[in-house]
XYZ file of C-alpha atoms in Angstrom:
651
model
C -80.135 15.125 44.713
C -76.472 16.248 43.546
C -75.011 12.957 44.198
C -76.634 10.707 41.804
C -74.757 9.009 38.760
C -76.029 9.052 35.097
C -78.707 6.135 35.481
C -80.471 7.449 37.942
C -80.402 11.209 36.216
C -82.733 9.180 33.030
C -85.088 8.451 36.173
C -85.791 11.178 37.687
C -86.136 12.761 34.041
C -88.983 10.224 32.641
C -90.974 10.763 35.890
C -90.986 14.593 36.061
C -92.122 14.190 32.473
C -95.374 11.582 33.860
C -96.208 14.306 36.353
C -96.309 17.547 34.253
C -98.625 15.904 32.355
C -101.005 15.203 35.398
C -100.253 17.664 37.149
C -102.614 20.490 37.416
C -102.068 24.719 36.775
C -103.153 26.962 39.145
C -102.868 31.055 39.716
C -100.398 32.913 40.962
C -102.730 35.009 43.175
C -103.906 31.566 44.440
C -101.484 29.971 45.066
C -101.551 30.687 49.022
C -105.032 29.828 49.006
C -104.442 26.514 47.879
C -101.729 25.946 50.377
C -104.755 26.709 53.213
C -107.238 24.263 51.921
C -109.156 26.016 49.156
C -110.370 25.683 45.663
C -107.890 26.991 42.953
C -109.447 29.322 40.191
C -111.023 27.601 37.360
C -108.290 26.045 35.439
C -109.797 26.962 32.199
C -109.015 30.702 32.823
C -105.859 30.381 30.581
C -104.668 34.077 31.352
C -103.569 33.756 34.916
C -102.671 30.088 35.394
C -98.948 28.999 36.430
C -97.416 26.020 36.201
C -97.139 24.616 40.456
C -94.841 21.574 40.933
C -95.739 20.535 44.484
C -93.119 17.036 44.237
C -90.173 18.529 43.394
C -90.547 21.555 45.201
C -88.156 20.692 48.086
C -85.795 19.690 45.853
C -85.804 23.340 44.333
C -85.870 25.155 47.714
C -83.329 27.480 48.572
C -84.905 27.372 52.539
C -83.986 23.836 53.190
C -80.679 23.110 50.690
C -77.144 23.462 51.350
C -74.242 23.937 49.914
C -71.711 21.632 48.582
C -68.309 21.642 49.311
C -66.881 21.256 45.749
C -69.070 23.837 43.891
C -67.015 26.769 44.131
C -68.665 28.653 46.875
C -66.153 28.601 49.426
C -63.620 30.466 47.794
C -61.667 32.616 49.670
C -62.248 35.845 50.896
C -59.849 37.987 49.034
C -61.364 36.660 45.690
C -65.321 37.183 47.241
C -64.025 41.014 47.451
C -63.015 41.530 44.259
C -65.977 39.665 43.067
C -68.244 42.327 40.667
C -71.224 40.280 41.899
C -69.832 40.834 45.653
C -69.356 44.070 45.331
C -72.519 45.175 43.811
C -75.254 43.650 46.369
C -72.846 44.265 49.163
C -72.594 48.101 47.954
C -74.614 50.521 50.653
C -76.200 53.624 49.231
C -76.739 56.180 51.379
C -80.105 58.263 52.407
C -78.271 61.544 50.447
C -77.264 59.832 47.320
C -80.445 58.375 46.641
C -82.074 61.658 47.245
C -79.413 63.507 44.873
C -79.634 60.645 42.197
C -83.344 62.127 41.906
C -83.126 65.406 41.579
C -79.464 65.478 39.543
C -79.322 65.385 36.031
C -76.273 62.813 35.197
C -72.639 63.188 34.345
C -71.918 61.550 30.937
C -68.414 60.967 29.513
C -67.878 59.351 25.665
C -65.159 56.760 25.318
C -64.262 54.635 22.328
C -63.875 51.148 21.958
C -62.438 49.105 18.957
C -64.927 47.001 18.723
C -68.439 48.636 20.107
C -67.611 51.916 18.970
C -68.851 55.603 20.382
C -70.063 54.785 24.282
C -71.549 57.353 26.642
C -70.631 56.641 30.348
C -73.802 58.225 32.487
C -74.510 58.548 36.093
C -76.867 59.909 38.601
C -74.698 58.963 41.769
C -71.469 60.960 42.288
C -68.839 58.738 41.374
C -68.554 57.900 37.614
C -65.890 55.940 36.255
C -64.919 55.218 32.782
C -62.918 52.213 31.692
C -61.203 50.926 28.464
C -61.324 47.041 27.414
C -57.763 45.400 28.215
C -56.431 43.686 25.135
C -56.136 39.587 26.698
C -59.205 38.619 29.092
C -58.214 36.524 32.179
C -60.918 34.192 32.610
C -60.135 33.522 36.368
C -60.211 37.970 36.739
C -64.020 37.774 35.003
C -64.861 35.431 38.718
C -67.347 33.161 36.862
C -68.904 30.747 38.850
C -68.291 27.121 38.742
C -68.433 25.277 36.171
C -69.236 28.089 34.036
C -65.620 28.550 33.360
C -64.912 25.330 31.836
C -68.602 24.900 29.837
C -68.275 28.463 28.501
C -65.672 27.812 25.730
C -67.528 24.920 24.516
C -70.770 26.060 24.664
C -69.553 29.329 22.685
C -67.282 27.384 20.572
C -69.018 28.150 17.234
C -68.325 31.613 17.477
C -64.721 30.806 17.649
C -63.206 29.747 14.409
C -61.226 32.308 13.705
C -57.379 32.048 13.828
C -57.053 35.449 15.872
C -60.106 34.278 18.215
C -58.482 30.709 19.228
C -56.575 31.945 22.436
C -59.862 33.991 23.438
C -62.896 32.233 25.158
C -65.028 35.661 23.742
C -65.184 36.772 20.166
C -64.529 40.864 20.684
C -67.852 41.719 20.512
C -68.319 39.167 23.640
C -64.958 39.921 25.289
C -67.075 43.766 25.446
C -70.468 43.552 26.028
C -69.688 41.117 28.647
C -66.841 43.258 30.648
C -69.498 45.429 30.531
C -72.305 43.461 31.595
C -69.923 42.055 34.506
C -69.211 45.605 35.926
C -73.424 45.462 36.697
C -73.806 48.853 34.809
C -76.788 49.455 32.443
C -76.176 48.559 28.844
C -77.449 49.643 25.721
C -76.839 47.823 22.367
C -78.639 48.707 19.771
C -76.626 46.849 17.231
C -77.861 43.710 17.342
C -78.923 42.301 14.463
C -80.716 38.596 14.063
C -78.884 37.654 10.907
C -75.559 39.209 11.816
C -75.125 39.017 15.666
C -77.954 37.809 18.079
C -76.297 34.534 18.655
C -73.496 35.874 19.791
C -75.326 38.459 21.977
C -77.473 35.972 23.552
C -74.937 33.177 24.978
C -72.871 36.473 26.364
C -76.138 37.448 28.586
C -77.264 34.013 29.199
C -73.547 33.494 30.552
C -73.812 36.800 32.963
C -78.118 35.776 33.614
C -76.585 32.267 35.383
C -73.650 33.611 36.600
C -75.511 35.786 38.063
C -78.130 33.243 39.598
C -75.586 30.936 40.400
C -73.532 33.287 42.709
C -76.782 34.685 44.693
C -77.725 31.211 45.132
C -74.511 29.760 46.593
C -74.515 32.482 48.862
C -77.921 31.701 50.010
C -77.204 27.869 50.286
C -73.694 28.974 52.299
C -75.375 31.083 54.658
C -77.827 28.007 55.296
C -74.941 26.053 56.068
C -72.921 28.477 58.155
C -76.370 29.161 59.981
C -77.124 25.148 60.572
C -73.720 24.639 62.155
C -73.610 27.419 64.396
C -76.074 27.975 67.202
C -76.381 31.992 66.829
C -77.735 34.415 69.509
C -80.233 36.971 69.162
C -79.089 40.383 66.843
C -76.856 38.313 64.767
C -79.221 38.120 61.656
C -77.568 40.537 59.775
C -74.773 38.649 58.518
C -76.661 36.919 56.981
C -79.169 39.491 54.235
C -78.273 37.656 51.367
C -82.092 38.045 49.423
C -84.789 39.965 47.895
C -88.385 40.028 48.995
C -89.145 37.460 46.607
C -87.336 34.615 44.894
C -87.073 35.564 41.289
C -84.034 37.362 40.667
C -83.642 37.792 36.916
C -85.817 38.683 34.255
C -85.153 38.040 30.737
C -88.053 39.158 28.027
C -87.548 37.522 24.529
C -90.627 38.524 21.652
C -91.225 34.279 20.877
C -91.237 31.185 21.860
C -88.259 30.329 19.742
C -86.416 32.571 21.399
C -87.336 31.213 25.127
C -85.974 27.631 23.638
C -82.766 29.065 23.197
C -82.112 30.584 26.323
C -83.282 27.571 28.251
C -80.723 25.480 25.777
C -78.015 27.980 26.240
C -78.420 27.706 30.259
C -78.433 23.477 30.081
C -75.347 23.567 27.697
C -73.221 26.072 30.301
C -74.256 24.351 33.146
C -73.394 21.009 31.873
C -70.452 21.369 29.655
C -68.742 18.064 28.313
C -69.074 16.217 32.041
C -70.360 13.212 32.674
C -72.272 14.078 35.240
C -75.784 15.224 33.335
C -78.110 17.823 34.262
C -81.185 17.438 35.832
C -83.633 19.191 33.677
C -87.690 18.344 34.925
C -90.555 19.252 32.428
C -87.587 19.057 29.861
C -90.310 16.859 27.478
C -93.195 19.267 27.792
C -90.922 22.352 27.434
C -89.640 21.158 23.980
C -93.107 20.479 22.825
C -94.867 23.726 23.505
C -91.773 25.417 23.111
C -90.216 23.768 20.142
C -91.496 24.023 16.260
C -92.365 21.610 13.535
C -90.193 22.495 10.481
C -92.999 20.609 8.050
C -95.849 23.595 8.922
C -93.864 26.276 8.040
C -95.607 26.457 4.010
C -92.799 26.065 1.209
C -91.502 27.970 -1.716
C -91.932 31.467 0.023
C -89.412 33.814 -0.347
C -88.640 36.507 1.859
C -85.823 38.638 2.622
C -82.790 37.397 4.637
C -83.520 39.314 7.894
C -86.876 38.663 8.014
C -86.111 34.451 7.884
C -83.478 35.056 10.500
C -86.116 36.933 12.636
C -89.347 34.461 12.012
C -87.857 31.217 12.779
C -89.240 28.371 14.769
C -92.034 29.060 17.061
C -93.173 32.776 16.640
C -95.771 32.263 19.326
C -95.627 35.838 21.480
C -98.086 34.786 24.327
C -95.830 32.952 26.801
C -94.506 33.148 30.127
C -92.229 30.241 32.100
C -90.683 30.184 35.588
C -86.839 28.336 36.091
C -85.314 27.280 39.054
C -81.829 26.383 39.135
C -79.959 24.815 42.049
C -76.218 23.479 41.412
C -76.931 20.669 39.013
C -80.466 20.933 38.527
C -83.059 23.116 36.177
C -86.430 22.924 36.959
C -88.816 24.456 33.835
C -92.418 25.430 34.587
C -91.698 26.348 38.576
C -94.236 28.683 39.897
C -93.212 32.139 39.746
C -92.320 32.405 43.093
C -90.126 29.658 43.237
C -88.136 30.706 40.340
C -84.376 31.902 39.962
C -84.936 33.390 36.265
C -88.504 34.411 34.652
C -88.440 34.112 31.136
C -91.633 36.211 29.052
C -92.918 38.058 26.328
C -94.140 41.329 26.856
C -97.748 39.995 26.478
C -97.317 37.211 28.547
C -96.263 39.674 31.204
C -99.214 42.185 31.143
C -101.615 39.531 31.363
C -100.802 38.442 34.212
C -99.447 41.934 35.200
C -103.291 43.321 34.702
C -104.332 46.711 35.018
C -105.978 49.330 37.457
C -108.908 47.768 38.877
C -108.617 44.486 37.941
C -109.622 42.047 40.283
C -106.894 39.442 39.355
C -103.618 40.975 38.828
C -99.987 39.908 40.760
C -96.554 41.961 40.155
C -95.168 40.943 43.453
C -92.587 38.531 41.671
C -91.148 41.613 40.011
C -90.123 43.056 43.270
C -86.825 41.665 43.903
C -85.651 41.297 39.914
C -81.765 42.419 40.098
C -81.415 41.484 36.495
C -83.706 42.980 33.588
C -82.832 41.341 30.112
C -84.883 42.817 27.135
C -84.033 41.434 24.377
C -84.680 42.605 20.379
C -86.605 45.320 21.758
C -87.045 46.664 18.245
C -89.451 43.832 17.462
C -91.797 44.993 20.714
C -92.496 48.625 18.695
C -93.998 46.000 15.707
C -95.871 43.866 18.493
C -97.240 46.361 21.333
C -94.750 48.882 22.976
C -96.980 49.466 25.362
C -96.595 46.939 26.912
C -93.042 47.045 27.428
C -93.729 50.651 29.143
C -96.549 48.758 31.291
C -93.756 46.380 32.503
C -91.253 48.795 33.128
C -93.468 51.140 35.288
C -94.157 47.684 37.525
C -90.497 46.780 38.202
C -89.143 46.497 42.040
C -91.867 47.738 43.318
C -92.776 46.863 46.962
C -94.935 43.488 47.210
C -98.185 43.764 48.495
C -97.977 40.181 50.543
C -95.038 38.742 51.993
C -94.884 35.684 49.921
C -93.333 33.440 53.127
C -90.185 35.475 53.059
C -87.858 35.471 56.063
C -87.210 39.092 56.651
C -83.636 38.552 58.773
C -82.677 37.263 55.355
C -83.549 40.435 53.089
C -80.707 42.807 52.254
C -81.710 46.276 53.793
C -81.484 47.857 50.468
C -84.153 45.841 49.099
C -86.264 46.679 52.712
C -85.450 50.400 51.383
C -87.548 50.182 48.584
C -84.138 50.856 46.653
C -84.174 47.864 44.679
C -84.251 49.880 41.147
C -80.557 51.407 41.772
C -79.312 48.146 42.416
C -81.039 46.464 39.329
C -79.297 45.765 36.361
C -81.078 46.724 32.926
C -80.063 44.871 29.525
C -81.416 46.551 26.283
C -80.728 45.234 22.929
C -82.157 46.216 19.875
C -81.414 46.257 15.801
C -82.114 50.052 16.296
C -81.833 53.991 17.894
C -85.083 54.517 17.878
C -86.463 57.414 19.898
C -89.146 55.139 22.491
C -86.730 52.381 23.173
C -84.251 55.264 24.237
C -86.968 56.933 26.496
C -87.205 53.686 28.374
C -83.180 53.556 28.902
C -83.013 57.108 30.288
C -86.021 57.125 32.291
C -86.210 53.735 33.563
C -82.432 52.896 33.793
C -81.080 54.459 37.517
C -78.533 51.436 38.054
C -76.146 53.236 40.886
C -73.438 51.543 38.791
C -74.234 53.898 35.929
C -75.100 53.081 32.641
C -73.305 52.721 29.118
C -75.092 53.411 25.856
C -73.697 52.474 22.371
C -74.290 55.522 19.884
C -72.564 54.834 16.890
C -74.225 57.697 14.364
C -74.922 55.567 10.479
C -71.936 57.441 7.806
C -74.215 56.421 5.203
C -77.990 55.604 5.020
C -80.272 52.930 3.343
C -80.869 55.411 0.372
C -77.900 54.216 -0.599
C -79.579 50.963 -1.166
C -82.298 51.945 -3.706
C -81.502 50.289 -7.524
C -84.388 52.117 -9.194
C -83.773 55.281 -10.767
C -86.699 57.697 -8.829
C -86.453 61.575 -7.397
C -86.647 61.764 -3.725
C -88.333 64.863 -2.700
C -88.115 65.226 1.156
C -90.592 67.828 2.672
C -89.960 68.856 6.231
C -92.973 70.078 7.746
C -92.994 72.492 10.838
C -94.450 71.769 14.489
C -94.286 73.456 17.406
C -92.970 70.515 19.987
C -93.093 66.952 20.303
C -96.619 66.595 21.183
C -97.978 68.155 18.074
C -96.179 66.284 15.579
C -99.002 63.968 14.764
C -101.417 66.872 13.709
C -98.967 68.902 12.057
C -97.839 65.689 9.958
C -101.918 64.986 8.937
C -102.579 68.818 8.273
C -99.709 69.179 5.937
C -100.571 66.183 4.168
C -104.231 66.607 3.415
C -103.309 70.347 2.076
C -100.048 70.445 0.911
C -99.414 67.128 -0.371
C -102.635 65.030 -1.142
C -103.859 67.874 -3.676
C -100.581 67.376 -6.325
C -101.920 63.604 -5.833
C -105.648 63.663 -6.859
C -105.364 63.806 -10.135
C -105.892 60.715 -12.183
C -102.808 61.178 -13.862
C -101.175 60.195 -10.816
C -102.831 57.125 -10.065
C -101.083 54.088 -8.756
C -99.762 56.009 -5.721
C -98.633 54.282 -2.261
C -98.867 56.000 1.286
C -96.562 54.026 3.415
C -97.655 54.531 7.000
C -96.086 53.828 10.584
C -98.022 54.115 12.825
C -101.672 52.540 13.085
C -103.407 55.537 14.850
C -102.252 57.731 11.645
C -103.683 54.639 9.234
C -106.671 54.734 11.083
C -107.075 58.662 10.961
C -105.887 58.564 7.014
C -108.354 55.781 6.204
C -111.311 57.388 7.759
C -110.556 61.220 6.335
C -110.197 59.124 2.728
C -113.501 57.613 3.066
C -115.207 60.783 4.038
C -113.747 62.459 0.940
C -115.026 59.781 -0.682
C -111.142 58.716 -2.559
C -110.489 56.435 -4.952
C -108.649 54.180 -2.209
C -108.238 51.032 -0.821
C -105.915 49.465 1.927
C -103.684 47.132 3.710
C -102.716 46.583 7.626
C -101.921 43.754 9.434
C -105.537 43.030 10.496
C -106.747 42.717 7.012
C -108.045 39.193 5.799
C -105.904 37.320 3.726
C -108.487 37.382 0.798
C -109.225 41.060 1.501
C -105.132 41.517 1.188
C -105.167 39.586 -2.326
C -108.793 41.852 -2.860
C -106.760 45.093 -2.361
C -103.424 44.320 -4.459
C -105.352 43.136 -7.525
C -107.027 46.645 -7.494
C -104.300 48.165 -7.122
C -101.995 46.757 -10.209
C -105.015 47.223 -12.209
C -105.244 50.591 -11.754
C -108.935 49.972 -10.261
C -108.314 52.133 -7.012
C -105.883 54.763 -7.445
C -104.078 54.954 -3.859
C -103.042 52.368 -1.299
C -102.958 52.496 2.463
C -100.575 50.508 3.529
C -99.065 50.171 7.324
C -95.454 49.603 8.571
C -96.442 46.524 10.705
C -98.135 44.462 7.984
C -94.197 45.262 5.722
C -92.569 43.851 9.176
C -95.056 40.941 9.384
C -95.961 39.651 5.772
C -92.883 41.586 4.126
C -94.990 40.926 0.254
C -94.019 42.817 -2.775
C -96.489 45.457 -3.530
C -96.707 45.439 -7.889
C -97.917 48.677 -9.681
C -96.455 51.512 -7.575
C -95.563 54.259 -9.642
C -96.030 57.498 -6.931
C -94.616 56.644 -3.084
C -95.320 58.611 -0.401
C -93.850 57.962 3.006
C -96.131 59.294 5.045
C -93.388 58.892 8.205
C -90.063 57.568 7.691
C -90.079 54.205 8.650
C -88.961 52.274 11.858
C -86.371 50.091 10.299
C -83.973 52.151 7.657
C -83.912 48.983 4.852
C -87.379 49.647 4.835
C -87.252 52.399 3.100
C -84.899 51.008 0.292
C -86.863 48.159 0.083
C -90.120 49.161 -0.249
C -88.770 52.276 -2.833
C -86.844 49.292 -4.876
C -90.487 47.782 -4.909
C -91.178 50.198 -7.939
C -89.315 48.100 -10.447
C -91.148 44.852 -9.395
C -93.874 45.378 -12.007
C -91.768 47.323 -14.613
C -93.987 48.741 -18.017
C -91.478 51.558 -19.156
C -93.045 54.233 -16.923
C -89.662 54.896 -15.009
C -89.431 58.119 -16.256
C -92.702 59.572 -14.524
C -91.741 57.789 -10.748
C -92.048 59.643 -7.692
C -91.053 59.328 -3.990
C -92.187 61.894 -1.455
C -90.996 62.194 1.986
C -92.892 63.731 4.513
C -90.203 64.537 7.996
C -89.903 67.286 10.950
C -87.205 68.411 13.228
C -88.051 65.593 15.473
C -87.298 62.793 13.286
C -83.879 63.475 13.322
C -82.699 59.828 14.315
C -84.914 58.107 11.562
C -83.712 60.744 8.931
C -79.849 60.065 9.634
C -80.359 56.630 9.179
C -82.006 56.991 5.879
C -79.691 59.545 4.408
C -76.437 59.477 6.334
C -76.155 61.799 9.531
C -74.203 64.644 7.508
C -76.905 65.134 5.142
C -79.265 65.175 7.864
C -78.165 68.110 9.470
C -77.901 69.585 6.223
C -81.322 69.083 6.048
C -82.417 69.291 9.323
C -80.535 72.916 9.685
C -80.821 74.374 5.775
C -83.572 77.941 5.334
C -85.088 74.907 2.275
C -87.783 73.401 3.242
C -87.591 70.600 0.186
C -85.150 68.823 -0.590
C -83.937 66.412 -3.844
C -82.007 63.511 -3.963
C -81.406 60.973 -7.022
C -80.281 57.650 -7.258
C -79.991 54.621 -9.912
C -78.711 57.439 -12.824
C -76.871 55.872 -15.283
């Protein structure tokens, strides 16, 4: 299949594309029934169907391929020890560490970079070492697999215009993020930003994602070779652990489909480069059209922010999951699960297929043997449904519950160990600190490389953003811990702060809300008090949207519920606010600028009687600093007053 020339390449394309179309879906949990003789499951049951490709599935089998002579795997052995990827799988933890990695709380060290800024080194395993960027990168050092080398600079070559970037096959951001990335430790960005850097951030992991896949592949396909041309005799196996339980080895979890088009792009372009000799992508027609969008539905004439175009483009679709297999010169799209090299998902195309307890169709087994965990703009999961993400996380490397046709001489004893979480590698980017997403990189990040978090504090906040001239009046509330936030935040409101409110005088009043459960609790205690009120969240009907804004410019209803997730999602301009309350401060800092530079959108001379109320507690810390700049903060978060002022726009 690697020999072929150009012509025949066009062939083997057109008549993948006949088949997908014919060819029929069936479960993952069924997919060794079928293999016996049965029924599959009723196609129509959308939820757990997976693509199955039964006539190219040779082609794409690790079992029964071998390696070619020219693609890079038989390099020599000096250069497969100094190999990161070497070095990592063919590291041996031992029965102690693991058990003190549990127990021990980690050893952190900060370090600063030019580029990335702060960094906290962490580990749970004894040895922790730090290490500084060197100034020039040596591609050959960075032991990328062929032809990665020579595709990367092309395929990256629009990030590198720059006269002081020519030399340099990474921008510095790359050159970074990637040494880091290649040293298999844990990384946390949370600096990455769709209309500043995501580009950039995604062709550095979809680099390291096929690297990866290409190296653990060649080894497999060596071994097969080395195995076929050497009769071996009984106890010899062990040589040759060179796999997981299960095929898929790298996970990468993207919030749309837009997003999945990209990385499957990214991973064509660096595998094929400028050489004649095309890749063999199957499904590459039906990929593009479920995948791909149609630039005439997207209506015309609306305006919306910058960030929020960069972030909705193309297909926003966030139900989606697709299995790729890559061999040498070949990508095969819409491979069952497990014959896949890299899973690509959304968080809710994961958990329905991931289930829950007690439901009768449910698989995680292909989750078992991931040694690469990419999430990417995790932010945008809080908006969608973090739980989720929480729900994946608890179902990573866990042991399989059927064997899936593996060939046990062939596993690597650490993956037999059940230890396959401190050899996985965890990815996190995000446009954000935020206090869950952090939760999920110190609790589910145990990487026996150690991990390295970015945690540059924000000098200056997005107050500094708001044109109109209005009196911030921060309120920090008291609670007792963590847990009782969420009733301490209502009670205070409903006494301390609702009452100055009720009055007519101050009518066209706004409570910005987070979080839904609070909406929901706020909505139902305004009804029973029978308030003037009406409201907005990203449920409500289009008409009953336009219903409640017209009543609420009028003057007609004198407060406004409105919730963070229909800002992120619709991102209108709300006319007629005069009084702002925040009942939370929000998610994203601009938020907060934009929605207080909102007030001016419907200006009628009343500047002079605007308010802005902010309600905040000891445990917002991290949303506060980013609002007001992290010395004010602790000002704030540390000062006997309990209220404090702040002005902007004066002339």
């Amino acid at each position: 299949m690697n020999d072929e020339d150009g012509d025949e390449d066009v062939i083997v394309e057109e008549e993948t594309v006949e088949t997908a179309e014919t060819q029929e879906c069936m479960s993952l949990a069924d997919v060794s029934k079928e293999k016996d003789g049965e029924e599959p499951a009723d196609a129509s049951q959308k939820s757990s169907e997976e693509f199955t490709d039964a006539k190219h599935e040779s082609l794409f089998s690790l079992e029964t391929n071998f390696l070619e002579e020219d693609s890079g795997g038989s390099s020599s052995s000096q250069r497969t020890s100094q190999d990161p990827f070497q070095q990592h799988v063919n590291k041996e933890l031992k029965e102690k560490e693991v058990q003190a990695a549990t127990s021990s709380p980690p050893t952190t060290q900060q370090l600063k970079w030019p580029v990335l800024g702060q960094l906290v080194f962490s580990s749970k395993f004894q040895k922790m070492e730090t290490f500084k960027p060197p100034k020039d990168v040596d591609m050959k050092s960075l032991h990328l697999q062929k032809p990665l080398e020579s595709t990367w600079k092309k395929t990256n070559s629009q990030f590198l215009s720059g006269p002081q970037q020519s030399n340099s096959p990474f921008t510095p951001l790359q050159k970074e993020l990637f040494l880091i990335m290649n040293s298999y430790r844990d990384l946390f960005y949370p600096e990455r930003t769709a209309l500043k850097n995501g580009e950039e951030v995604r062709h550095v992991y979809c680099l390291h994602a096929i690297n990866h896949v290409l190296k653990a592949n060649a080894q497999v396909l060596a071994n097969n070779s080395r195995r076929r041309s050497q009769k071996l005799g009984v106890g010899e196996d062990d040589d040759f652990r060179d796999q997981g339980l299960t095929r898929p080895k790298v996970l990468i979890v993207v919030p749309f489909r837009e997003a999945a088009l990209r990385v499957v792009q990214l991973f064509i372009s660096l595998l094929e480069g400028d050489s004649k000799k095309k890749v063999i992508v199957s499904n590459k027609k039906r990929f593009q059209g479920e995948y791909g969008s149609n630039p005439e539905e997207r209506p015309p004439n609306l305006k919306r922010p910058e960030d929020y175009e960069a972030v909705f483009v193309g297909n926003i679709d966030d139900h989606f999951r697709i299995g790729v297999a890559i061999l040498q010169r070949s990508i095969r799209l819409y491979a069952p699960f497990y014959s896949s090299d890299i899973l690509i998902a959304s968080p809710l195309g994961l958990r329905t297929i991931i289930g829950g307890e007690g439901e009768k169709k449910r698989d995680f087994d292909f989750l078992s043997s991931i040694e690469l965990l990419i999430i990417d703009q995790a932010d945008i999961y809080l908006m969608q449904n973090w739980e989720h993400v929480l729900h994946l996380v608890n179902h990573m490397n866990l042991l399989p519950l059927e064997s899936h046709g593996v060939d046990f001489s062939r596993v690597r004893m650490w993956s037999l160990n059940n230890w396959s979480r401190y050899y996985r590698q965890t990815l996190l980017f995000g446009a954000l600190q935020d206090a869950q997403i952090n939760s999920v990189f110190n609790k589910h990040c145990v990487n026996a490389q150690g991990q390295v978090a970015v945690r540059n504090v924000p000098m200056t906040g997005s107050i500094s953003h708001v044109l109109v001239q209005l009196p911030h009046v921060f309120q920090r509330m008291e609670a007792q811990d963590v847990t009782s936030v969420i009733d301490a935040r209502f009670h205070f409101f409903i006494n301390k702060i609702l009452p100055q409110y009720r009055d007519a005088v101050m009518s066209h009043t706004l409570i910005y809300v987070p979080s839904y459960f609070d909406f929901v609790r706020l909505r139902n205690y305004f009804k029973k008090e029978e308030l003037n009120f009406t409201h907005i969240c990203e449920y409500t009907q289009k008409s009953g949207v336009s219903r409640a804004r017209h009543f609420f410019l009028k003057g007609e209803k004198q407060f406004l519920l409105l919730t963070e997730r229909f800002h992120f999602y619709k991102r209108y301009t709300i006319k007629g606010i005069r009084n702002l309350i925040f009942y939370e401060l929000p998610t994203y800092p601009h938020f907060y600028s934009e929605v207080c530079n909102m007030l001016s959108a419907a200006r009628r001379g009343e500047e002079a009687t605007w308010t802005c109320t902010v309600l905040y507690s000891k445990y917002d810390a991290q949303r506060l600093a980013s609002v007001v700049g992290v010395e004010r903060a602790a000002q704030m978060l540390q000062s006997p007053k309990n209220v404090h002022l702040f002005i902007t726009g004066e002339r």
